Tab-separated table of C-alpha atoms in Angstrom:
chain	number	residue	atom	x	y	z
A	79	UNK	CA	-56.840	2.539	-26.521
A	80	UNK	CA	-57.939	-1.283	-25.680
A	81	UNK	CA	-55.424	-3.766	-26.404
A	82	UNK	CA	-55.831	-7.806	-26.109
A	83	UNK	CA	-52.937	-8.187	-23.258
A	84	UNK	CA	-52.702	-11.760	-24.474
A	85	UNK	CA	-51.409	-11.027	-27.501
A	86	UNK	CA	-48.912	-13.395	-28.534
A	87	UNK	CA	-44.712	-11.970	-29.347
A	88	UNK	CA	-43.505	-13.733	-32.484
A	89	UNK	CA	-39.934	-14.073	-33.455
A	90	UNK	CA	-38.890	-12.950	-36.783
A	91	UNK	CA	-39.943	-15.913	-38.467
A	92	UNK	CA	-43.136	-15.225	-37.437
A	93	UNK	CA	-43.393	-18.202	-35.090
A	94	UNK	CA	-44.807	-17.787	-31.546
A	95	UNK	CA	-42.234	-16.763	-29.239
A	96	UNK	CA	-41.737	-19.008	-25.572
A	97	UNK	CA	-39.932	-18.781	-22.665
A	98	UNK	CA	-37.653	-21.543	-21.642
A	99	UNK	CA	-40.386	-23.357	-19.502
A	100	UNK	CA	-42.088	-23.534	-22.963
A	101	UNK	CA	-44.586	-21.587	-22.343
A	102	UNK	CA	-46.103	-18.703	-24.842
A	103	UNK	CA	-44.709	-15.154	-24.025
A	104	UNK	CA	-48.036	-12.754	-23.915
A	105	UNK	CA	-48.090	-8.693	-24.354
A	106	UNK	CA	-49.074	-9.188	-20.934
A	107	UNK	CA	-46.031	-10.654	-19.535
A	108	UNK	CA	-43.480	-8.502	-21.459
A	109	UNK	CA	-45.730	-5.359	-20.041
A	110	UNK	CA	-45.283	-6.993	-16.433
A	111	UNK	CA	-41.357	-7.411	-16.684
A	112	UNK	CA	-41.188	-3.908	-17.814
A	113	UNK	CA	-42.706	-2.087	-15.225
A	114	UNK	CA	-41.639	-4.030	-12.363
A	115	UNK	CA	-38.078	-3.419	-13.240
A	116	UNK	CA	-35.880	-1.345	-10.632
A	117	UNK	CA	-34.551	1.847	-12.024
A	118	UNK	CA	-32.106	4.077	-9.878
A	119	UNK	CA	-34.212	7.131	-10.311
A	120	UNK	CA	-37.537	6.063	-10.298
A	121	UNK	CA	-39.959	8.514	-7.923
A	122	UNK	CA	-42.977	7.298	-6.072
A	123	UNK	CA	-45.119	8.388	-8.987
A	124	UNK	CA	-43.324	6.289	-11.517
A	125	UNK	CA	-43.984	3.656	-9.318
A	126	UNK	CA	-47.491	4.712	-9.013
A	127	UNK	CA	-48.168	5.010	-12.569
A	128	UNK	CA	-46.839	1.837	-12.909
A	129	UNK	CA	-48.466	-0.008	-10.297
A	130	UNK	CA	-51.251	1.230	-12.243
A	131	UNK	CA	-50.549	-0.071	-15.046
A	132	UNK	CA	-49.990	-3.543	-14.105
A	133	UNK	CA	-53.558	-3.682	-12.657
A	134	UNK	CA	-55.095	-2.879	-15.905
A	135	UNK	CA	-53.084	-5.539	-17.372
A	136	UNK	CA	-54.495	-8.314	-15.182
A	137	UNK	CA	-57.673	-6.720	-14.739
A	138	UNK	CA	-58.965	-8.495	-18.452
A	139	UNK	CA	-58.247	-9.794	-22.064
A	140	UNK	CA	-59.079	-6.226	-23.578
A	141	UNK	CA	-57.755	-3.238	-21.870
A	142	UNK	CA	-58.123	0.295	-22.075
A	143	UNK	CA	-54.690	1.994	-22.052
A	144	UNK	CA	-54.199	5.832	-21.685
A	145	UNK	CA	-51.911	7.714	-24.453
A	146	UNK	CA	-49.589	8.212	-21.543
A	147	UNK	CA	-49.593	4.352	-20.122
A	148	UNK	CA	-49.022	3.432	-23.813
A	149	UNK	CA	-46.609	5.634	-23.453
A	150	UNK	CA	-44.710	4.517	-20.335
A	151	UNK	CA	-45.260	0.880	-21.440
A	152	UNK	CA	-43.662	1.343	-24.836
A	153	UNK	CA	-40.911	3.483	-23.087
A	154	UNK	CA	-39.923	0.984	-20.136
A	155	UNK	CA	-40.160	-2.644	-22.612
A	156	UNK	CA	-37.764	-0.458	-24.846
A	157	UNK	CA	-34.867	-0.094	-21.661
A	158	UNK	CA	-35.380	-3.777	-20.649
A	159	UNK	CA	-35.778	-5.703	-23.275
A	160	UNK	CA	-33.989	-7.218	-26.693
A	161	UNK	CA	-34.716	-5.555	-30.444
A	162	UNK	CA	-36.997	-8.166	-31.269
A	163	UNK	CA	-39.566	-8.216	-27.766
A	164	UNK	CA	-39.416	-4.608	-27.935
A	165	UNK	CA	-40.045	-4.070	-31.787
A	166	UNK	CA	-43.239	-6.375	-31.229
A	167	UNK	CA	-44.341	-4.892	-28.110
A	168	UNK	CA	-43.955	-1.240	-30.008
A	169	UNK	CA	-45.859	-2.965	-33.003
A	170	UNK	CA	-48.696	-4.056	-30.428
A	171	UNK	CA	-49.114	-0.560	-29.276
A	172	UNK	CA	-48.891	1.073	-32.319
A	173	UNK	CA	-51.538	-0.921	-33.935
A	174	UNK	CA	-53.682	0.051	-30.858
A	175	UNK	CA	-53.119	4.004	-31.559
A	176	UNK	CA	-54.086	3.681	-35.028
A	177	UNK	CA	-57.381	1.562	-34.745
A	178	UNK	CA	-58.354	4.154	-32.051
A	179	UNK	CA	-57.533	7.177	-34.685
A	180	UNK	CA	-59.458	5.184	-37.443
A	181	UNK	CA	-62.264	4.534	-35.543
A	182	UNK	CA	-62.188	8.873	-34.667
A	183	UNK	CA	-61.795	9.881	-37.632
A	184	UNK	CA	-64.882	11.387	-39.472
A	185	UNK	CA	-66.579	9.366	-42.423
């Protein structure tokens, strides 16, 4: 599923969300953050799929994401991060999932 990692997060209002240097807060960074963070039980193929996953994410604009990165991604933003970040993030994922199912489904 290919999503544009430079996606913008908006607050509620709508209004593009920044980080206290000012500058825009991407999908891309929120994805970073999330899977670089230290957990106490993390195995050396969390890391791996992570690792993974963070290569993708700087590796273009548009990325393909497996169900199971989307997965992991949606998962790890969720433990990290506030209500809002995470309910965007989860809204940039989801809206991923279902263009891919529209564009499978049979006309």
């Amino acid at each position: 599923m290919r999503i544009n990692v430079l996606t913008q997060i908006n607050d509620f209002k709508g209004e593009v969300l920044k980080d206290k240097a000012g500058a825009v807060v991407t999908f891309r960074e929120v994805a970073t953050t999330a899977i670089n963070a230290i957990e106490e039980k993390q195995t050396a193929e969390d890391k791996n799929k992570c690792y993974q996953i963070g290569l993708k994410l700087y590796s273009g604009n548009e990325v393909d994401f497996t169900t199971d990165q989307l997965a992991l991604l949606k998962e790890k933003i969720a433990k990290i991060y506030n209500p809002l970040i995470s309910g965007r993030a989860a809204e940039i994922i989801e809206g991923a999932e279902q263009k891919e199912e529209q564009s499978v489904e049979p006309q």
